[in-house]
Amino acid sequence: MPIGEFELIERYLSRLGAQRDDVVLGVGDDAALLRPPPGLELVLATDTIVEGEHFPAGMAPADIGHRVLAVNLSDLAAMGAEPAWALLALTLSRADPEWMREFASGLHEIARQHGVALVGGDTTAGPFTATVAIAGFVPPGQALRRSGARPGDEIWVSGTPGDAAAGLQVLLGQLDAPADVLEPLQQKFRRPEPRIGLGLVLRGIASACIDISDGLAGDLGKLCAASGVGGDIDSTLLPRSAAMRGAMDPEAARRVALAGGDDYELLFTLPPGTDAAALERAAGVAITRIGLVVEGTGVAVDGEPVEREIGHGFDHFR
Amino acid sequence: MPIGEFELIERYLSRLGAQRDDVVLGVGDDAALLRPPPGLELVLATDTIVEGEHFPAGMAPADIGHRVLAVNLSDLAAMGAEPAWALLALTLSRADPEWMREFASGLHEIARQHGVALVGGDTTAGPFTATVAIAGFVPPGQALRRSGARPGDEIWVSGTPGDAAAGLQVLLGQLDAPADVLEPLQQKFRRPEPRIGLGLVLRGIASACIDISDGLAGDLGKLCAASGVGGDIDSTLLPRSAAMRGAMDPEAARRVALAGGDDYELLFTLPPGTDAAALERAAGVAITRIGLVVEGTGVAVDGEPVEREIGHGFDHFR
């Protein structure tokens, strides 16, 4: 006998993530009841992942569970917010208990790691998509926005952008290199790490921030547009991982660092003279200066206006 | 040239619904910034609608826009919550500006009607689904839950359950009757009205509440299970609309009232002696007593345990 929707939800999704005192009522009623901390701003975001669009069909269910929360946590990181609660809307083509168990375990692990309680959801039948809505908090006026970059600010990025896009090529069998080179790249795609800690450290310091989900150059373009400024990137400054050096020639690596998506690193601007070394120590993640905010509009790489196909970012409808 | 995702979102989804003073930052950054009212509990829910599963393919885009918010508002109504903010995650197979304009107008209209601001979202490519996450507020301890029904309480329902399911049959060309009979039923399916006002009136009065999305008998079963009680329905008390009397014989109408979904009416329990006439006046919607909460478990209709196919509710995986 196939297992029914209600039992599935109850069994696998009812107590995922952290147990939090501010959850008055979690999964199981028409809605969740929550106690927001007094005096803070609520930060809300939602992101969907679609099979075949955001990850290859057949990816391990635990990776998918990780991913759907990670991409949402990344939005909170980009705001400098502390995560609290999540809702999960899952559309599944069939009810497979084993798949659900693994998906739930991947989701549970990253939720607990970031102190997030899964407080509600919906399960429907159809082609696979997973949507999370996430809620977090930030002190009033301290959220990181896209719009505060000023000419003269430095452009910084966390981690080594491009690794995830290269990792996707590995998963798709499109990249050839020794296994010990490919494994870290693949891992970077399969298990993106949202930069929550860095976002918290950047509060009150970074002048603007965005997460790189659609590619560094495209997302920088959005930050610049929101701030009414231009951005100059020096591609020789782009950080490159050891794995990337082993897997791609410099030109391919440069291109994937600028145009590849799915990094979920933070791209941010710092006023000149900021003590970046102190930030890096506090955040516990490598950050690299890659360019400068300038007067004007648009993004340039090594003095050349970024090509449209790189600059626009990942656009699902093109 | 096809219009890109970012322009579409910006053009149609950036300022939907009510303008609210508690929205610090709406659509356009990595997340929305909101100011929760002090001292209230936050109420969060999410619901997805899938084409071909929750509504027929080809339904008018304005009806779909209405529907995705209405089904979420209905969850807040069932908690007695006042709605405030919504996020929209939209998966579309293609970017059609005219479709988006109409979808947005349907969403906008019902959002404004209920004072809801659309504060964020995500648009992705894939088979159509729409997911809303909705946020509202309720004074601490006053939320309506499923779990408070006690033996001796009366079972009440708003509106005329079954109309929406009959309306879906009309849309699918499966029900034959004069147009003036069919039109109100169809309208009931196309434009469900969430019972927000009734939910607010029931605060502190109803002992339990649930919205009827999956069918009256099945949803009553969930309320009874959550409360640890049984429910006896007298089917002669089921309210029937004039349209329904013209469209279906009594036995078919009874069946669709008990098992049909998509009503988005409220099903609730009142302690004996409650002044229901005063509630009805305050809420501005008809409510009808249809049965009694009893000791035990499960739902019975006219003394017979409800059949499994009626009682289980709408289960997407059966």
XYZ file of C-alpha atoms in Angstrom:
636
model
C 0.000 0.000 0.000
C 1.410 3.402 -0.877
C 2.002 5.623 2.091
C -0.311 8.654 2.271
C 0.614 12.298 2.309
C -0.415 12.952 5.871
C 1.576 10.073 7.301
C 4.609 11.051 5.231
C 4.562 14.616 6.487
C 3.976 13.529 10.023
C 6.711 10.971 9.948
C 9.499 12.917 8.303
C 8.805 16.606 8.450
C 7.204 17.171 11.819
C 10.241 17.834 14.000
C 13.075 18.877 11.715
C 15.854 21.220 12.657
C 16.574 22.916 15.943
C 14.192 22.856 18.884
C 13.537 26.506 19.722
C 11.798 28.041 22.723
C 10.206 30.701 20.508
C 8.115 28.104 18.631
C 4.719 28.145 20.355
C 3.177 25.699 17.860
C 5.054 23.982 15.017
C 4.016 21.596 12.238
C 0.543 20.071 12.528
C -2.064 22.842 12.662
C -3.244 25.246 9.946
C -0.270 27.510 10.668
C 2.680 27.841 13.028
C 2.675 30.167 16.045
C 5.933 31.937 16.804
C 7.239 34.467 19.288
C 9.392 37.104 17.537
C 12.138 38.583 19.724
C 11.141 42.099 20.817
C 12.762 45.073 19.135
C 14.222 43.289 16.102
C 13.284 43.475 12.446
C 11.897 40.322 10.854
C 13.754 39.203 7.713
C 11.760 37.070 5.245
C 12.861 35.403 2.008
C 11.840 32.523 -0.232
C 13.669 30.469 -2.852
C 12.613 27.519 -4.962
C 14.777 24.777 -6.413
C 13.561 22.947 -9.511
C 14.894 19.565 -10.606
C 16.831 19.808 -13.856
C 17.101 23.565 -13.450
C 18.899 24.132 -10.152
C 20.307 20.647 -9.681
C 20.619 17.581 -11.920
C 17.863 14.969 -11.811
C 18.876 12.081 -9.617
C 21.011 14.090 -7.183
C 21.130 12.488 -3.740
C 18.006 13.398 -1.740
C 20.094 14.475 1.278
C 21.924 16.963 -0.971
C 18.591 18.307 -2.220
C 17.350 18.705 1.353
C 20.554 20.533 2.252
C 20.366 22.691 -0.848
C 16.830 23.996 -0.448
C 17.586 25.320 3.014
C 21.120 26.471 2.145
C 20.008 28.722 -0.718
C 17.468 30.361 1.583
C 19.922 30.730 4.456
C 22.218 32.412 1.967
C 19.606 35.139 1.449
C 19.551 35.765 5.195
C 23.361 35.784 5.272
C 23.356 38.483 2.590
C 21.151 40.620 4.858
C 23.272 40.036 7.961
C 20.332 38.270 9.598
C 20.264 35.527 12.199
C 18.048 32.625 11.013
C 15.199 31.290 13.123
C 12.336 29.475 11.370
C 11.567 27.855 8.019
C 8.541 26.590 6.107
C 8.886 23.894 3.445
C 6.606 23.480 0.421
C 7.438 20.258 -1.356
C 5.985 19.094 -4.666
C 6.751 15.437 -5.327
C 5.900 13.173 -8.231
C 5.560 10.179 -5.920
C 5.683 9.385 -2.232
C 8.845 7.399 -1.601
C 9.503 6.942 2.130
C 13.200 6.200 1.648
C 13.668 9.315 -0.493
C 11.792 11.413 2.088
C 13.860 10.031 4.943
C 17.115 11.020 3.223
C 15.821 14.379 2.054
C 14.658 15.126 5.601
C 18.027 14.102 7.060
C 19.908 16.510 4.756
C 17.525 19.304 5.638
C 17.607 18.489 9.335
C 21.381 18.567 9.520
C 21.874 22.043 8.058
C 18.813 23.383 9.889
C 20.182 22.250 13.229
C 23.627 23.574 12.379
C 22.131 27.053 11.918
C 19.593 26.898 14.737
C 16.598 26.824 12.381
C 13.340 25.089 13.308
C 11.099 23.780 10.516
C 7.719 25.033 11.702
C 5.366 24.223 8.837
C 4.920 23.138 5.277
C 2.831 21.716 2.518
C 3.265 18.572 0.422
C 1.667 18.363 -3.006
C 1.819 16.051 -6.005
C 3.465 17.175 -9.225
C 6.842 17.583 -10.913
C 9.524 18.024 -8.248
C 10.085 21.478 -6.784
C 11.050 22.449 -3.251
C 10.404 25.912 -1.856
C 11.503 27.179 1.514
C 10.381 30.399 3.131
C 12.805 31.470 5.804
C 12.544 33.921 8.682
C 15.299 35.540 10.678
C 16.089 38.675 12.618
C 18.313 41.705 12.509
C 18.574 44.772 14.780
C 16.690 47.735 13.276
C 18.750 49.631 10.723
C 21.595 47.097 10.696
C 20.530 44.899 7.775
C 22.972 44.689 4.867
C 21.375 45.980 1.695
C 22.394 45.983 -1.942
C 22.026 49.712 -2.202
C 24.747 51.237 0.015
C 27.891 50.932 -2.144
C 29.725 54.215 -2.766
C 32.500 55.089 -5.233
C 35.835 54.347 -3.599
C 34.542 51.331 -1.649
C 36.403 48.093 -2.187
C 34.650 45.045 -3.670
C 35.208 41.844 -1.676
C 34.084 38.277 -2.027
C 34.121 35.256 0.288
C 35.410 31.807 -0.644
C 36.427 30.838 -4.167
C 33.612 31.620 -6.620
C 33.383 29.305 -9.601
C 34.010 26.113 -7.651
C 30.306 25.261 -7.474
C 29.744 25.757 -11.200
C 32.784 23.588 -11.873
C 31.386 21.061 -9.401
C 28.156 20.916 -11.375
C 30.206 20.133 -14.493
C 31.799 17.307 -12.535
C 28.381 15.945 -11.545
C 27.287 16.115 -15.183
C 30.453 14.274 -16.298
C 31.651 17.302 -18.278
C 34.931 17.868 -16.455
C 37.843 15.490 -16.568
C 40.590 15.422 -13.919
C 41.855 13.166 -11.120
C 39.228 12.250 -8.533
C 41.005 14.075 -5.685
C 40.799 17.278 -7.751
C 37.151 16.821 -8.708
C 35.795 15.740 -5.331
C 36.117 19.116 -3.529
C 34.465 20.896 -6.476
C 31.587 18.464 -6.551
C 31.245 18.840 -2.787
C 31.044 22.616 -3.218
C 28.055 22.216 -5.553
C 26.369 19.484 -3.526
C 26.714 21.151 -0.134
C 26.840 24.937 -0.432
C 27.653 26.600 2.906
C 25.615 29.717 3.543
C 27.821 32.465 5.014
C 25.647 33.307 8.001
C 28.623 34.023 10.290
C 30.197 36.385 7.767
C 26.906 38.238 7.294
C 26.671 38.839 11.039
C 30.245 40.136 11.147
C 29.630 42.505 8.222
C 26.702 44.250 9.962
C 27.424 47.906 10.417
C 30.662 47.570 8.414
C 29.890 46.533 4.820
C 28.259 49.295 2.771
C 26.411 46.779 0.542
C 26.060 43.001 0.249
C 24.493 40.367 -2.019
C 24.863 36.601 -2.213
C 26.260 35.060 -5.385
C 23.610 32.673 -6.603
C 23.515 33.695 -10.260
C 27.204 34.354 -10.919
C 29.661 36.916 -9.527
C 29.560 39.416 -12.397
C 25.769 39.335 -12.730
C 25.149 39.648 -9.007
C 27.687 42.465 -8.757
C 25.720 44.125 -11.557
C 22.584 43.962 -9.410
C 24.391 45.378 -6.383
C 25.806 48.213 -8.502
C 22.412 48.966 -10.065
C 20.782 49.079 -6.615
C 23.539 51.403 -5.365
C 23.642 53.600 -8.481
C 27.354 52.969 -9.006
C 29.700 51.036 -11.281
C 32.049 48.177 -10.396
C 35.560 47.450 -11.684
C 36.867 43.933 -11.201
C 40.530 42.990 -11.570
C 40.343 39.363 -12.677
C 43.902 38.669 -11.524
C 42.622 39.157 -7.976
C 39.882 36.510 -8.262
C 40.606 33.848 -5.638
C 41.107 30.369 -7.028
C 40.964 27.092 -5.115
C 43.665 24.457 -5.387
C 41.066 22.120 -6.910
C 40.203 24.684 -9.552
C 43.856 25.165 -10.458
C 44.077 21.424 -11.043
C 40.824 21.138 -12.962
C 40.697 24.054 -15.408
C 43.045 26.234 -17.389
C 43.236 29.840 -16.180
C 40.914 31.267 -18.835
C 38.178 28.674 -18.208
C 38.582 29.176 -14.460
C 38.315 32.957 -14.878
C 35.143 32.585 -16.892
C 33.468 30.198 -14.469
C 34.464 32.415 -11.519
C 32.742 35.396 -13.150
C 29.727 33.718 -14.752
C 29.122 30.455 -12.890
C 26.290 30.406 -10.419
C 25.434 28.467 -7.261
C 28.363 29.698 -5.165
C 26.291 31.137 -2.328
C 29.286 33.181 -1.313
C 28.835 36.795 -0.217
C 29.863 39.673 -2.458
C 30.169 42.906 -0.484
C 31.649 46.353 -0.461
C 33.833 47.822 2.283
C 34.675 51.478 2.812
C 38.385 52.107 2.220
C 40.491 51.548 5.318
C 38.303 48.785 6.770
C 40.335 46.250 8.723
C 39.518 43.273 6.490
C 41.961 40.965 8.260
C 40.005 41.420 11.489
C 36.750 40.710 9.636
C 38.212 37.560 8.147
C 39.340 36.306 11.551
C 35.959 37.050 13.103
C 34.029 35.368 10.273
C 36.273 32.319 9.980
C 36.078 32.342 6.199
C 38.559 33.627 3.603
C 37.633 36.925 1.961
C 39.377 38.549 -1.006
C 39.427 42.048 -2.456
C 38.643 41.785 -6.169
C 37.882 45.327 -7.294
C 36.647 48.821 -6.722
C 33.334 50.662 -6.706
C 33.419 53.552 -9.182
C 31.206 56.359 -10.423
C 28.904 55.401 -13.276
C 26.991 52.233 -14.042
C 27.699 48.645 -14.998
C 30.460 46.179 -14.269
C 33.820 46.111 -15.998
C 36.370 43.307 -15.823
C 39.985 44.341 -16.444
C 38.701 47.583 -17.943
C 36.343 45.910 -20.423
C 32.562 46.179 -19.956
C 31.418 42.722 -18.969
C 29.787 40.821 -21.821
C 26.063 40.562 -21.702
C 26.072 36.793 -21.277
C 28.289 37.059 -18.237
C 26.922 40.241 -16.838
C 23.238 39.553 -16.755
C 23.463 36.669 -14.365
C 21.551 33.482 -14.413
C 18.222 34.200 -16.059
C 15.855 31.261 -16.192
C 13.932 32.565 -19.159
C 16.710 33.240 -21.606
C 12.936 39.087 -27.823
C 11.658 37.205 -24.811
C 11.389 39.282 -21.695
C 13.826 38.287 -18.939
C 13.057 37.043 -15.476
C 14.328 40.059 -13.642
C 12.320 42.530 -15.688
C 9.185 40.403 -15.328
C 9.484 40.285 -11.571
C 10.260 43.942 -11.348
C 7.416 44.910 -13.607
C 4.607 42.830 -12.168
C 5.491 41.615 -8.715
C 7.322 44.510 -7.133
C 4.482 46.425 -5.520
C 1.550 44.053 -5.178
C -1.079 44.244 -2.487
C -1.502 46.748 0.303
C 1.078 49.406 1.121
C 1.953 48.877 4.778
C 3.953 51.056 7.158
C 5.515 47.986 8.769
C 7.352 47.056 5.553
C 10.853 48.500 5.971
C 12.120 46.963 2.722
C 9.981 45.007 0.233
C 10.730 43.198 -3.036
C 14.146 43.840 -4.578
C 16.882 42.884 -2.105
C 17.995 39.450 -0.892
C 15.177 39.453 1.663
C 12.401 41.662 3.002
C 12.715 43.670 6.231
C 9.582 43.897 8.347
C 8.582 45.365 11.682
C 6.407 42.913 13.656
C 3.887 44.565 15.983
C 5.093 44.285 19.591
C 3.503 41.735 21.883
C 1.779 39.597 19.246
C 2.495 36.075 18.083
C 3.632 35.635 14.484
C 1.524 33.180 12.465
C 3.263 31.529 9.471
C 1.872 29.144 6.857
C 2.622 28.014 3.326
C 0.546 26.383 0.602
C 1.331 25.402 -2.970
C -1.040 25.100 -5.897
C -0.123 22.801 -8.785
C -1.678 23.028 -12.231
C -3.815 19.997 -12.990
C -3.867 19.048 -9.332
C -5.432 22.028 -7.538
C -6.957 23.736 -10.533
C -7.562 22.757 -14.167
C -4.926 23.638 -16.750
C -5.912 26.760 -18.625
C -7.804 28.428 -15.765
C -7.770 32.218 -16.032
C -4.473 33.621 -14.686
C -6.317 36.161 -12.483
C -8.181 33.265 -10.839
C -4.882 31.479 -10.231
C -3.395 34.630 -8.683
C -6.462 34.957 -6.475
C -6.360 31.292 -5.538
C -2.758 31.047 -4.412
C -3.219 33.848 -1.917
C -6.758 32.799 -0.902
C -5.718 29.281 0.121
C -2.970 30.731 2.289
C -5.219 33.394 3.795
C -7.598 30.578 4.658
C -4.897 29.013 6.852
C -4.570 32.291 8.746
C -8.366 32.525 9.033
C -8.421 29.063 10.615
C -5.976 30.322 13.265
C -7.916 33.528 13.935
C -4.969 35.550 12.668
C -4.843 38.946 11.023
C -2.847 38.757 7.750
C 0.074 41.081 7.040
C 2.741 39.960 4.564
C 3.213 37.380 1.817
C 6.053 35.893 -0.216
C 5.419 34.385 -3.652
C 7.482 31.602 -5.248
C 6.401 31.102 -8.827
C 7.582 28.362 -11.167
C 6.618 29.071 -14.772
C 7.164 27.104 -17.948
C 7.519 30.306 -19.946
C 7.595 34.059 -19.397
C 4.395 35.480 -20.832
C 3.947 39.152 -19.909
C 0.194 39.124 -20.524
C -0.254 36.048 -18.329
C 1.878 37.648 -15.606
C -0.083 40.892 -15.751
C -3.383 39.088 -15.223
C -2.007 36.733 -12.573
C -0.595 39.736 -10.712
C -3.897 41.613 -10.938
C -5.832 38.705 -9.395
C -3.263 38.429 -6.613
C -3.149 42.163 -6.078
C -6.901 42.490 -5.702
C -7.327 39.921 -2.935
C -4.093 41.017 -1.238
C -5.295 44.599 -1.026
C -8.720 43.478 0.134
C -7.106 41.751 3.129
C -4.401 44.340 3.793
C -1.572 42.035 2.715
C 1.662 43.371 1.206
C 3.652 41.122 -1.130
C 7.158 41.642 0.231
C 9.289 39.144 -1.676
C 9.451 36.186 -3.958
C 11.293 34.016 -6.402
C 10.588 33.179 -10.038
C 11.952 29.985 -11.535
C 11.516 28.009 -14.744
C 9.702 24.685 -14.701
C 6.254 23.098 -14.707
C 3.774 25.554 -13.187
C 3.462 25.728 -9.427
C 2.768 28.717 -7.211
C 3.661 28.774 -3.526
C 2.824 31.527 -1.086
C 4.194 31.850 2.418
C 1.994 34.071 4.509
C 2.550 35.892 7.787
C 0.005 37.317 10.181
C -0.521 38.055 13.840
C -2.604 36.969 16.774
C -2.579 38.028 20.438
C -0.666 35.495 22.570
C -2.794 32.520 23.597
C -5.743 33.525 21.387
C -4.975 31.515 18.248
C -7.595 28.980 17.185
C -6.153 25.489 17.181
C -7.400 22.140 15.981
C -6.872 20.557 19.352
C -9.378 22.213 21.718
C -12.676 20.437 20.894
C -14.397 18.777 23.892
C -17.268 16.280 24.015
C -20.530 18.205 24.103
C -19.238 21.028 21.888
C -21.282 21.751 18.781
C -19.763 21.368 15.303
C -20.354 24.382 13.043
C -19.418 25.283 9.504
C -19.443 28.518 7.501
C -20.976 28.917 4.039
C -22.238 26.013 1.976
C -19.548 23.310 1.652
C -19.630 21.332 -1.573
C -20.266 24.312 -3.825
C -16.604 24.620 -4.814
C -16.265 20.934 -5.678
C -19.448 21.207 -7.752
C -17.991 24.354 -9.344
C -14.898 22.410 -10.372
C -17.194 19.853 -12.039
C -18.780 22.769 -13.914
C -15.370 24.019 -15.059
C -14.515 20.510 -16.246
C -17.817 20.255 -18.138
C -19.006 17.398 -15.920
C -22.145 19.042 -14.543
C -25.171 19.902 -16.615
C -27.731 22.524 -15.561
C -28.925 26.003 -16.610
C -26.179 28.627 -16.737
C -27.675 30.699 -13.905
C -27.443 27.638 -11.652
C -23.905 26.742 -12.668
C -22.388 30.223 -12.597
C -22.409 30.734 -8.777
C -20.890 27.270 -8.258
C -18.137 27.935 -10.754
C -17.525 31.303 -9.114
C -17.179 29.563 -5.758
C -14.376 27.395 -7.140
C -12.701 30.187 -9.102
C -12.726 32.772 -6.321
C -12.692 31.183 -2.871
C -13.215 33.748 -0.104
C -10.998 33.164 2.912
C -12.978 33.650 6.127
C -10.579 36.038 7.821
C -13.370 38.048 9.490
C -14.993 34.941 10.906
C -11.659 33.696 12.258
C -11.153 36.976 14.126
C -14.657 36.785 15.611
C -14.110 33.178 16.761
C -11.005 34.055 18.812
C -11.532 33.222 22.449
C -14.896 31.603 21.631
C -14.417 28.571 19.357
C -12.814 25.608 21.109
C -11.231 24.347 17.855
C -11.062 25.385 14.204
C -9.758 24.129 10.829
C -10.304 25.293 7.281
C -11.984 22.943 4.810
C -9.530 22.525 1.992
C -9.618 18.741 1.660
C -13.325 18.041 2.293
C -15.545 18.554 5.330
C -15.531 14.984 6.661
C -11.790 14.535 6.212
C -10.899 17.871 7.772
C -13.288 17.221 10.670
C -11.433 13.940 11.099
C -8.172 15.865 11.487
C -9.707 18.271 14.009
C -11.135 15.350 15.998
C -7.820 13.469 15.936
C -5.958 16.585 17.142
C -8.517 17.064 19.933
C -8.743 13.382 20.920
C -12.506 13.269 20.379
C -15.073 11.928 17.937
C -17.479 13.877 15.728
C -21.093 13.075 14.830
C -22.521 14.836 11.775
C -26.236 14.972 11.013
C -26.309 15.217 7.227
C -29.815 16.687 7.193
C -28.284 19.792 8.817
C -25.692 20.329 6.054
C -26.352 23.759 4.549
C -27.115 23.711 0.840
C -26.996 26.645 -1.569
C -29.834 27.446 -3.948
C -27.449 26.718 -6.825
C -26.643 23.311 -5.403
C -30.322 22.466 -5.034
C -30.750 23.249 -8.727
C -27.641 21.410 -9.864
C -27.539 18.105 -8.006
C -29.915 15.569 -6.500
C -29.836 15.424 -2.679
C -27.642 12.334 -2.442
C -25.010 13.713 -4.837
C -25.131 17.061 -3.025
C -24.693 15.339 0.342
C -21.702 13.429 -0.925
C -20.000 16.459 -2.418
C -20.684 18.487 0.751
C -18.945 15.838 2.844
C -16.126 14.793 0.524
C -15.568 17.657 -1.917
C -12.564 19.876 -1.296
C -11.591 23.467 -2.062
C -14.303 25.139 0.020
C -11.994 27.205 2.231
C -14.823 27.544 4.697
C -14.147 27.263 8.427
C -15.169 24.193 10.391
C -15.194 24.903 14.116
C -16.522 23.778 17.472
C -18.448 25.924 19.936
C -19.083 25.152 23.585
C -22.797 24.537 24.212
C -24.727 27.722 24.913
C -22.569 29.957 22.696
C -24.596 32.784 21.142
C -24.060 31.712 17.534
C -26.495 34.290 16.150
C -24.317 37.068 17.560
C -21.213 35.443 16.045
C -22.915 35.217 12.671
C -23.892 38.896 12.776
C -20.373 39.939 13.799
C -18.712 37.816 11.112
C -21.103 38.700 8.288
C -21.151 35.152 6.971
C -23.732 32.394 7.436
C -22.755 29.647 9.875
C -24.616 26.368 10.468
C -24.589 23.788 13.235
C -24.070 20.364 11.652
C -23.226 18.028 14.512
C -21.773 17.283 17.895
C -18.405 16.488 19.408
C -18.521 13.154 21.263
C -16.247 10.917 23.314
C -14.185 8.490 21.287
C -12.474 8.805 17.912
C -13.397 9.208 14.258
C -16.221 10.880 12.397
C -19.703 9.430 11.956
C -22.363 10.704 9.558
C -25.968 9.914 10.554
C -24.630 7.323 12.970
C -22.505 5.487 10.393
C -18.705 5.668 10.563
C -17.670 7.766 7.609
C -16.335 5.699 4.724
C -12.611 5.751 4.246
C -12.796 7.456 0.857
C -14.790 10.318 2.299
C -13.154 10.450 5.673
C -9.530 10.610 4.793
C -9.741 13.871 2.961
C -7.997 14.878 -0.174
C -4.738 12.980 -0.266
C -2.514 13.849 -3.178
C -0.736 10.522 -3.174
C -3.657 8.122 -3.306
